[in-house]
Short mmCIF file of C-alpha atoms in Angstrom, two decimals:
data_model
loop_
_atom_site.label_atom_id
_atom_site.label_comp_id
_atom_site.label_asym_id
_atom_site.label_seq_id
_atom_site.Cartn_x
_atom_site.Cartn_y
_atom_site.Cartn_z
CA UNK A 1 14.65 48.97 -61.33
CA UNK A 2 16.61 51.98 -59.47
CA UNK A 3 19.63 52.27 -58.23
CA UNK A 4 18.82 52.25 -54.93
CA UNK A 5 17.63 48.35 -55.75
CA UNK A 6 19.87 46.02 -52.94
CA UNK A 7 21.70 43.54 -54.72
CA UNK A 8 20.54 40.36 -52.84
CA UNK A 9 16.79 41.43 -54.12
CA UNK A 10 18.09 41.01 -57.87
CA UNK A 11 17.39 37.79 -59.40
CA UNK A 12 19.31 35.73 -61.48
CA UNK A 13 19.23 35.84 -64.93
CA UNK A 14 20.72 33.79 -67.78
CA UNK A 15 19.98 35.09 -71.16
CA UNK A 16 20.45 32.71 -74.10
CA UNK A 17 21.26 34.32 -77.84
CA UNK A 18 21.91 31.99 -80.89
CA UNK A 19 21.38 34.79 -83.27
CA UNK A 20 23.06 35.98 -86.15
CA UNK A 21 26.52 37.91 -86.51
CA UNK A 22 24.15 41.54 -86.27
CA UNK A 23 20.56 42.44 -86.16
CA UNK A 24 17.99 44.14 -84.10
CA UNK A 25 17.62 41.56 -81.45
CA UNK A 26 21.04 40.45 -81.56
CA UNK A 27 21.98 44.79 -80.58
CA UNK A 28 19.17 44.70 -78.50
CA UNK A 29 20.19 41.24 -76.42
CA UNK A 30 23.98 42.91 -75.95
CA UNK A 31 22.36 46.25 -75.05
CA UNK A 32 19.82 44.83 -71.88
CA UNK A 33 22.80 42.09 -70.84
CA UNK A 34 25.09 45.32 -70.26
CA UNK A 35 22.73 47.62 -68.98
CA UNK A 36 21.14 44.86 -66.32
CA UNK A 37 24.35 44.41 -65.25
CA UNK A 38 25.49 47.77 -65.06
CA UNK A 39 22.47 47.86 -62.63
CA UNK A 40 24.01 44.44 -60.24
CA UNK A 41 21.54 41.65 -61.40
CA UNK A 42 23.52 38.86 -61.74
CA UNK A 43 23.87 37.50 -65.15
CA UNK A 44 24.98 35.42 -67.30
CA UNK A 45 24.99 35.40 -71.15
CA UNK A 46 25.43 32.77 -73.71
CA UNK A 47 26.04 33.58 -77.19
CA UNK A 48 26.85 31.78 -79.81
CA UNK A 49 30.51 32.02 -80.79
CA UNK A 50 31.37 35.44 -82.14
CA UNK A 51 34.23 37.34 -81.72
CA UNK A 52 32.51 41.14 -81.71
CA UNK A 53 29.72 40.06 -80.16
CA UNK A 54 32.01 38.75 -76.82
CA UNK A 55 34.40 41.35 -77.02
CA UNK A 56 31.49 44.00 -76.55
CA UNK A 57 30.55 42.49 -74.31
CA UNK A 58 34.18 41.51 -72.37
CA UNK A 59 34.57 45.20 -72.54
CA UNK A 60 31.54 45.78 -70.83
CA UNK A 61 32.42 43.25 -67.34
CA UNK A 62 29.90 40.86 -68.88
CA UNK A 63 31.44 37.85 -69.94
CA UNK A 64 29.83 35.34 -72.13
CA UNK A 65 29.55 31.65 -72.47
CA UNK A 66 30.10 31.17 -76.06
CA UNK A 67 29.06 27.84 -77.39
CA UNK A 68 28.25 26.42 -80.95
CA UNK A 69 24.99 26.55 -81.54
CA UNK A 70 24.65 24.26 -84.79
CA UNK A 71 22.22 22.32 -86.73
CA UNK A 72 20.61 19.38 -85.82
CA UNK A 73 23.85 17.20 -85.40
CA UNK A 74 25.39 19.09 -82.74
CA UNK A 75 25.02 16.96 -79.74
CA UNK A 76 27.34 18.76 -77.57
CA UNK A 77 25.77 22.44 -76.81
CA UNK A 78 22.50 21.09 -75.14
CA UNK A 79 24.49 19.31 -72.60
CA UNK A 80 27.25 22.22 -72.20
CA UNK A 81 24.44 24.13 -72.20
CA UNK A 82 22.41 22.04 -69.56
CA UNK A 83 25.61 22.18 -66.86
CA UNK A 84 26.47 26.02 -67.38
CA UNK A 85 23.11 26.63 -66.14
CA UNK A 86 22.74 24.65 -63.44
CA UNK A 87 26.24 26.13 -62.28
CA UNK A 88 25.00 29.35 -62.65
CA UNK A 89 21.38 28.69 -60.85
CA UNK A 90 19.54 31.10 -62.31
CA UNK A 91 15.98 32.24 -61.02
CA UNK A 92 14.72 33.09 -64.84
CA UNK A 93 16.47 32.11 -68.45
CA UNK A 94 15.25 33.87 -71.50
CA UNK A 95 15.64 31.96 -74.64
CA UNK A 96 16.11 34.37 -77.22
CA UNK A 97 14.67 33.31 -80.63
CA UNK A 98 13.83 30.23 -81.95
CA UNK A 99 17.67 28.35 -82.12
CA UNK A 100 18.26 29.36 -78.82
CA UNK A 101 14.35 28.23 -77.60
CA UNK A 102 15.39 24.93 -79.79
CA UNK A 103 18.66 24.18 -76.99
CA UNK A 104 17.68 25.31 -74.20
CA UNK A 105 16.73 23.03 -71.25
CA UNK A 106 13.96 23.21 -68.93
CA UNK A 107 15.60 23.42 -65.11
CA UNK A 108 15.10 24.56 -62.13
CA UNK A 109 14.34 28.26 -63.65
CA UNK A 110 11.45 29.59 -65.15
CA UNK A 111 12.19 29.69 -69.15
CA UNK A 112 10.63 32.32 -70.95
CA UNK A 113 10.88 32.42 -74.90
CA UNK A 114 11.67 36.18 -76.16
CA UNK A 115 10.12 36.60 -79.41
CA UNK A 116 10.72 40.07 -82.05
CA UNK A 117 9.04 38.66 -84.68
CA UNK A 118 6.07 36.30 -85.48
CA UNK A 119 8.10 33.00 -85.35
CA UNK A 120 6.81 29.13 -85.49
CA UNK A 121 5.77 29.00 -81.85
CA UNK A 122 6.43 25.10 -81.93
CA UNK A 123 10.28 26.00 -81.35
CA UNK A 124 9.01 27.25 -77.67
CA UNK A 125 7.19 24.16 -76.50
CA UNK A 126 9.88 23.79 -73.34
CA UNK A 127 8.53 27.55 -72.43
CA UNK A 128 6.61 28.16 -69.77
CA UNK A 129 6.17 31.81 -70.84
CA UNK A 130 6.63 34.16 -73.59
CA UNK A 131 7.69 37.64 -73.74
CA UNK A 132 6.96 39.78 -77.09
CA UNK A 133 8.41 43.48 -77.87
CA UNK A 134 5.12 44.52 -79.39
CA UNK A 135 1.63 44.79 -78.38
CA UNK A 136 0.71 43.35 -81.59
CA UNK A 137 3.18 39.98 -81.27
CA UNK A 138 1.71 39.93 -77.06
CA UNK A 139 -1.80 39.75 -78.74
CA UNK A 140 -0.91 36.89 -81.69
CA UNK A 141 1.10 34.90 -79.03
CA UNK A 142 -2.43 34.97 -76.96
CA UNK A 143 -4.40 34.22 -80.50
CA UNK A 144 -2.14 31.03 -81.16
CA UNK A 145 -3.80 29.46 -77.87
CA UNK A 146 -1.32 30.65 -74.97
CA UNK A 147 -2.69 31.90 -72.02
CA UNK A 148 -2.71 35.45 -71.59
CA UNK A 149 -1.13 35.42 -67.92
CA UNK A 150 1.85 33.55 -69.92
CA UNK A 151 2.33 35.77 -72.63
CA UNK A 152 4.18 39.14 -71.15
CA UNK A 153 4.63 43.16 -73.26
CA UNK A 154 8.24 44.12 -72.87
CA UNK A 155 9.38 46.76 -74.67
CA UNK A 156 12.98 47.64 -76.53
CA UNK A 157 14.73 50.62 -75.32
CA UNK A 158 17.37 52.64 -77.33
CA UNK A 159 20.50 54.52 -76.45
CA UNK A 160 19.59 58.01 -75.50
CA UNK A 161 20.86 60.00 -78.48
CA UNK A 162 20.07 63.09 -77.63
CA UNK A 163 23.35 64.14 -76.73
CA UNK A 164 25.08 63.11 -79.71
CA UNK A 165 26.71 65.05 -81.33
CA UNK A 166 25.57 64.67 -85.06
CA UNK A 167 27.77 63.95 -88.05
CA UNK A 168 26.90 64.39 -91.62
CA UNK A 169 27.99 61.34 -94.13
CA UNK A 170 30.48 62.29 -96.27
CA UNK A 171 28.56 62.18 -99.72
CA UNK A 172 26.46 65.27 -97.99
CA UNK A 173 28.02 68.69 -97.07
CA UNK A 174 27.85 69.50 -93.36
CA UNK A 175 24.89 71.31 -92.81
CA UNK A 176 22.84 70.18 -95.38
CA UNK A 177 19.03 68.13 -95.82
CA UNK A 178 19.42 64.84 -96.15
CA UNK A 179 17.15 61.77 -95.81
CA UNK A 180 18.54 59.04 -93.98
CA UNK A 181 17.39 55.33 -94.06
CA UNK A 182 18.96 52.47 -92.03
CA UNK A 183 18.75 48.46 -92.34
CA UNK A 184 19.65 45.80 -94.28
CA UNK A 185 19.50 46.10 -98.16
CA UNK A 186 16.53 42.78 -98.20
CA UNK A 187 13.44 43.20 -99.89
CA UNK A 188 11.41 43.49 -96.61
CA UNK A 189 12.48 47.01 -95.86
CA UNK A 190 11.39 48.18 -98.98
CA UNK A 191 14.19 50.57 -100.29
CA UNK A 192 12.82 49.93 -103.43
CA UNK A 193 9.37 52.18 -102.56
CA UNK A 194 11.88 54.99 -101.29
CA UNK A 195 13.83 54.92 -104.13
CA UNK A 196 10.64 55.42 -106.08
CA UNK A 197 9.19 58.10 -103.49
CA UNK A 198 12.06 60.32 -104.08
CA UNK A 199 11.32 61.36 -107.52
CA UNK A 200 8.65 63.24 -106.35
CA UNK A 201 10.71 64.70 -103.44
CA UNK A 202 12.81 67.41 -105.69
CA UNK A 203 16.11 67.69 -104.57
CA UNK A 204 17.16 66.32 -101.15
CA UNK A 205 19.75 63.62 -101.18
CA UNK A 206 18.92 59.87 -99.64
CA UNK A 207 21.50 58.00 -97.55
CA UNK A 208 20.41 54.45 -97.03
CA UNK A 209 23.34 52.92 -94.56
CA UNK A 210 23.07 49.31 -94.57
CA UNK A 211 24.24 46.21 -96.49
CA UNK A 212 22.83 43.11 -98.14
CA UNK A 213 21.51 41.14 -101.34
CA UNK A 214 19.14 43.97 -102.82
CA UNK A 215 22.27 46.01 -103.27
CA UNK A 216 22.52 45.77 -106.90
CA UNK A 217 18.69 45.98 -107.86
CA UNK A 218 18.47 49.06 -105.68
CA UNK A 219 21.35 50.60 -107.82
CA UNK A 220 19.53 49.14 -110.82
CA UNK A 221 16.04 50.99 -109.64
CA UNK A 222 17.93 54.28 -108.47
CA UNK A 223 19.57 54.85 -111.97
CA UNK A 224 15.93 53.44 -113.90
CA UNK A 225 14.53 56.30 -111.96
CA UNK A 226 17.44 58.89 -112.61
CA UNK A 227 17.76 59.61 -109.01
CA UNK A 228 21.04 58.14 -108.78
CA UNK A 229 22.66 60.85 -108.28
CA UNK A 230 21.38 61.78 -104.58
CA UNK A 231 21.29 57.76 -103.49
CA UNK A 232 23.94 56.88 -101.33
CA UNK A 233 24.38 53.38 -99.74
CA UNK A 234 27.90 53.79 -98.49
CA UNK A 235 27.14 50.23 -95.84
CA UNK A 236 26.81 49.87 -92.73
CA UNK A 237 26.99 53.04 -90.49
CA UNK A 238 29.87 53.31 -87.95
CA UNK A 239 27.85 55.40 -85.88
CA UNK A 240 24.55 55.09 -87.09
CA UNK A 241 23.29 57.53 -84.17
CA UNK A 242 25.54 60.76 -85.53
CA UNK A 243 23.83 60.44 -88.82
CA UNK A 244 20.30 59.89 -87.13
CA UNK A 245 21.13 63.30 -85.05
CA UNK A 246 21.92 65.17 -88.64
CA UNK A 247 19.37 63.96 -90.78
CA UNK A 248 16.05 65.89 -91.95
CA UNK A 249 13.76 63.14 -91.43
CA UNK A 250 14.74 59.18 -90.71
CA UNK A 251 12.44 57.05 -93.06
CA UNK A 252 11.02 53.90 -92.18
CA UNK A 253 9.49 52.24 -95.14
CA UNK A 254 9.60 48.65 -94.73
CA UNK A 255 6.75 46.43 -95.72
CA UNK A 256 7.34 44.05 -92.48
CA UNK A 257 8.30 45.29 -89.32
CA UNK A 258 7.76 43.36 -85.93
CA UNK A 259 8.61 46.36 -83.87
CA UNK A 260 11.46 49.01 -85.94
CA UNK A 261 13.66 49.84 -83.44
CA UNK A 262 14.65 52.64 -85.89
CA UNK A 263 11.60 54.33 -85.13
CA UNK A 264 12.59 54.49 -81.40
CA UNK A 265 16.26 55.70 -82.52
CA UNK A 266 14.22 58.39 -84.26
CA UNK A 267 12.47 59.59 -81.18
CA UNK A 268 15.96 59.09 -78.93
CA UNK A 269 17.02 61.68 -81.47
CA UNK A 270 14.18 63.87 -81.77
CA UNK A 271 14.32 63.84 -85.52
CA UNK A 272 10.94 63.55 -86.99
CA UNK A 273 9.85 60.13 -88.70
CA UNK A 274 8.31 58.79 -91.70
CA UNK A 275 7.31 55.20 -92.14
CA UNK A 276 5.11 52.89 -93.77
CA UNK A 277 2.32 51.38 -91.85
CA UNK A 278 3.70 47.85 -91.16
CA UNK A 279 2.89 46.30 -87.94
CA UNK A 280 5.65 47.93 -85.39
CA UNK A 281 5.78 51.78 -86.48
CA UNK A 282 1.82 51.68 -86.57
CA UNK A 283 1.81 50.86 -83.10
CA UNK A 284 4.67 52.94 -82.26
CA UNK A 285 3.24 56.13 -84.25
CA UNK A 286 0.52 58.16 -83.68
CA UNK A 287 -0.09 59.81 -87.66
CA UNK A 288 0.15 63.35 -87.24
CA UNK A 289 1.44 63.27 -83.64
CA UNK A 290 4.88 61.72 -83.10
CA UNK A 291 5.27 60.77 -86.79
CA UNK A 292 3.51 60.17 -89.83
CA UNK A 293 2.70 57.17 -91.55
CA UNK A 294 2.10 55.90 -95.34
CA UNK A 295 0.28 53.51 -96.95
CA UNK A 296 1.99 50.40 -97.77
CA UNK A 297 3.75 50.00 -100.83
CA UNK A 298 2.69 53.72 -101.64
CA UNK A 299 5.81 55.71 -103.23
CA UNK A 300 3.63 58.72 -103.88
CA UNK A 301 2.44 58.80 -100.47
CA UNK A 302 5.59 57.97 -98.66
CA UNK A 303 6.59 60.50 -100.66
CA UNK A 304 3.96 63.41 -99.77
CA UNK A 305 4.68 62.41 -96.51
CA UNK A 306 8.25 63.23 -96.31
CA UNK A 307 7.50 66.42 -98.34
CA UNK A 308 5.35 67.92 -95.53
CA UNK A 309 8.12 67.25 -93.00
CA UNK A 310 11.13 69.20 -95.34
CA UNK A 311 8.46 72.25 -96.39
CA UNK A 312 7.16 72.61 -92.62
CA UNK A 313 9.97 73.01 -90.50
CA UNK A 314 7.00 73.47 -87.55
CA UNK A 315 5.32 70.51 -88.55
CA UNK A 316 8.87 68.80 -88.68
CA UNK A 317 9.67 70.21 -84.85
CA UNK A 318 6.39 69.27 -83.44
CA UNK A 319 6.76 65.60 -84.43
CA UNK A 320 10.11 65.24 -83.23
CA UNK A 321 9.48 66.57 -79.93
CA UNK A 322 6.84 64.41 -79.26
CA UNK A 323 8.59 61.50 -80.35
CA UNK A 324 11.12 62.36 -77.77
CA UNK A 325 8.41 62.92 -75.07
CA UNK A 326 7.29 58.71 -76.48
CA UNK A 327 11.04 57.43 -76.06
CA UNK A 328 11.43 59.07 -73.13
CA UNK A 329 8.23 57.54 -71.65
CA UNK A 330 7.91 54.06 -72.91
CA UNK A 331 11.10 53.14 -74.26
CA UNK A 332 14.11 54.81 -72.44
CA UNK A 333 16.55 52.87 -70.61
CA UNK A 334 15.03 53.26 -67.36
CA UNK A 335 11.29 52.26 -67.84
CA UNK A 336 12.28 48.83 -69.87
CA UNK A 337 15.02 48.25 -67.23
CA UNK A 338 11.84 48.84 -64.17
CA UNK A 339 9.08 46.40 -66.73
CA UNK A 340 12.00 43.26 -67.21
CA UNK A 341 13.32 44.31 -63.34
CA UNK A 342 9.12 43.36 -62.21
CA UNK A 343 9.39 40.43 -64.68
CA UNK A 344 11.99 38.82 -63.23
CA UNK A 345 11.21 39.15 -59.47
CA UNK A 346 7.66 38.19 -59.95
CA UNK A 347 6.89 35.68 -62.61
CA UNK A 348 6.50 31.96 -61.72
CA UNK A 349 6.04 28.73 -63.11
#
């Protein structure tokens, strides 16, 4: 997509998000609704009702439909649903996860199912296509018996944070290492393993900036393994980009990951990054190149990993600018805006 793209050769595009209150889809979905229509494809979203979520997106000249959304006894989205698209004629509609696959209708549009994560496919039987934000979910889709010329690679793209200015959190004084982790405080992201890691990484202070149910354990664990001290989980991050920007090295160590889209908010940044090899950093990473990865589960090796970014300040430049040279590549604005922009104006039923 450029900006030189007419207007009348845009297609139409309803996106449909059921999602939760926040998430990485959920930023992602209100991040390509904006920036499409920044670029004049006409579009329409429908959300399910939020108050943030449609004043973000008010704010932005993109208007939502907001509609309910509920559980099996709510008889009266499918139909609202049903009429606001056939109002709105659109040429595609993107059914974003498996509620909003569950409502929406088949029409006279091509529905495509947008997957970040290796969901019960069974929710997308209306689909006529899929789309997958990995390489790795565009090869299982394909595995589970769709055909391949139905089953589409579209990447994320982050904000381009190279120009922000960066902000240290206030447990850390300005200036100073830090480690930074981001994400919700649930047992898949594995805090736990860098809570462990960083008893063999002498020093540096940890801010994990995030909420959620593991909040107490990972006190629990910090103090069991008298790192408390220099772990700081002050919630979620206002402006989770400043502190990317400041840190020493952003840490990915979750034990499942569809894609990590903090792993491309580390290369926006051009801050090096550690993570464990779970299915999106390893294809996102390139050990040794843009990144470096860990075993699994492995505090001592997340750990020696993280050391030979803070002692190496080469090392720790190296990786950061090719992470930049990745992002700026494969998952800036522009190149995901050009691969859903070819999408759009060429796939059929």
């Amino acid at each position: 997509m450029t900006a030189e793209t007419p207007a009348s050769a845009l297609p139409r595009v309803a996106h449909v998000m059921a999602g939760a209150a926040a998430g990485g889809a959920e930023l992602f979905f209100e991040r390509l609704c904006m920036a499409q229509a920044a670029h004049g494809v006409p579009l329409l979203p429908v959300i399910r009702r939020n108050a943030e979520r449609a004043t973000r997106l008010n704010n932005a000249n993109v208007p939502p439909l907001q509609l309910a959304f509920g559980g099996r006894l709510d008889l009266r989205t499918g139909p609202r649903l049903r009429r606001a698209l056939q109002a709105f004629a659109p040429r595609v509609t993107i059914a974003w996860m498996n509620r909003a696959a569950r409502f929406t209708p088949r029409g006279d549009w091509v529905l495509a199912g947008r997957l970040g994560g290796y969901y019960d496919l069974a929710y997308y039987r209306r689909c006529t296509h899929l789309i997958g934000n990995t390489r790795g979910l565009q090869a299982w889709m394909i595995g589970q018996g769709w055909d391949e010329k139905r089953v589409h690679y579209l990447p994320n793209f982050a904000t381009d944070l190279a120009c922000t200015p960066p902000r240290w959190p206030a447990q850390v004084p300005e200036g100073a290492p830090f480690l930074l982790a981001l994400g919700r405080l649930h047992t898949n992201k594995a805090f736990d393993v860098l809570i462990r890691s960083l008893r063999h990484v002498p020093h540096i202070p940890l801010v994990i900036a995030g909420e959620g149910p593991e909040r107490a354990a990972l006190e629990e664990l910090a103090r069991r393994e008298e790192v408390h001290a220099r772990v700081f989980m002050p919630g979620w991050a206002v402006d989770p980009g400043a502190l990317i920007r400041a840190c020493s090295a952003l840490v990915c160590p979750s034990r499942h990951e569809p894609l990590g889209n903090v792993v491309i908010e580390g290369f926006s940044a051009a801050r090096p990054v550690v993570a464990a090899a779970s299915q999106g950093p390893t294809e996102l990473i390139t050990h040794g190149h843009n990144g470096l990865l860990a075993p699994l589960e492995d505090a001592t090796a997340l750990a020696a990993a993280l050391n030979e970014v803070l002692e190496s300040p080469a090392l720790a430049h190296d990786l950061a600018q090719a992470g930049r040279e990745t992002y700026e590549g494969t998952f800036a604005p522009e190149p995901v805006l050009r691969a859903w922009q070819d999408f759009l104006s060429t796939v059929e039923d």
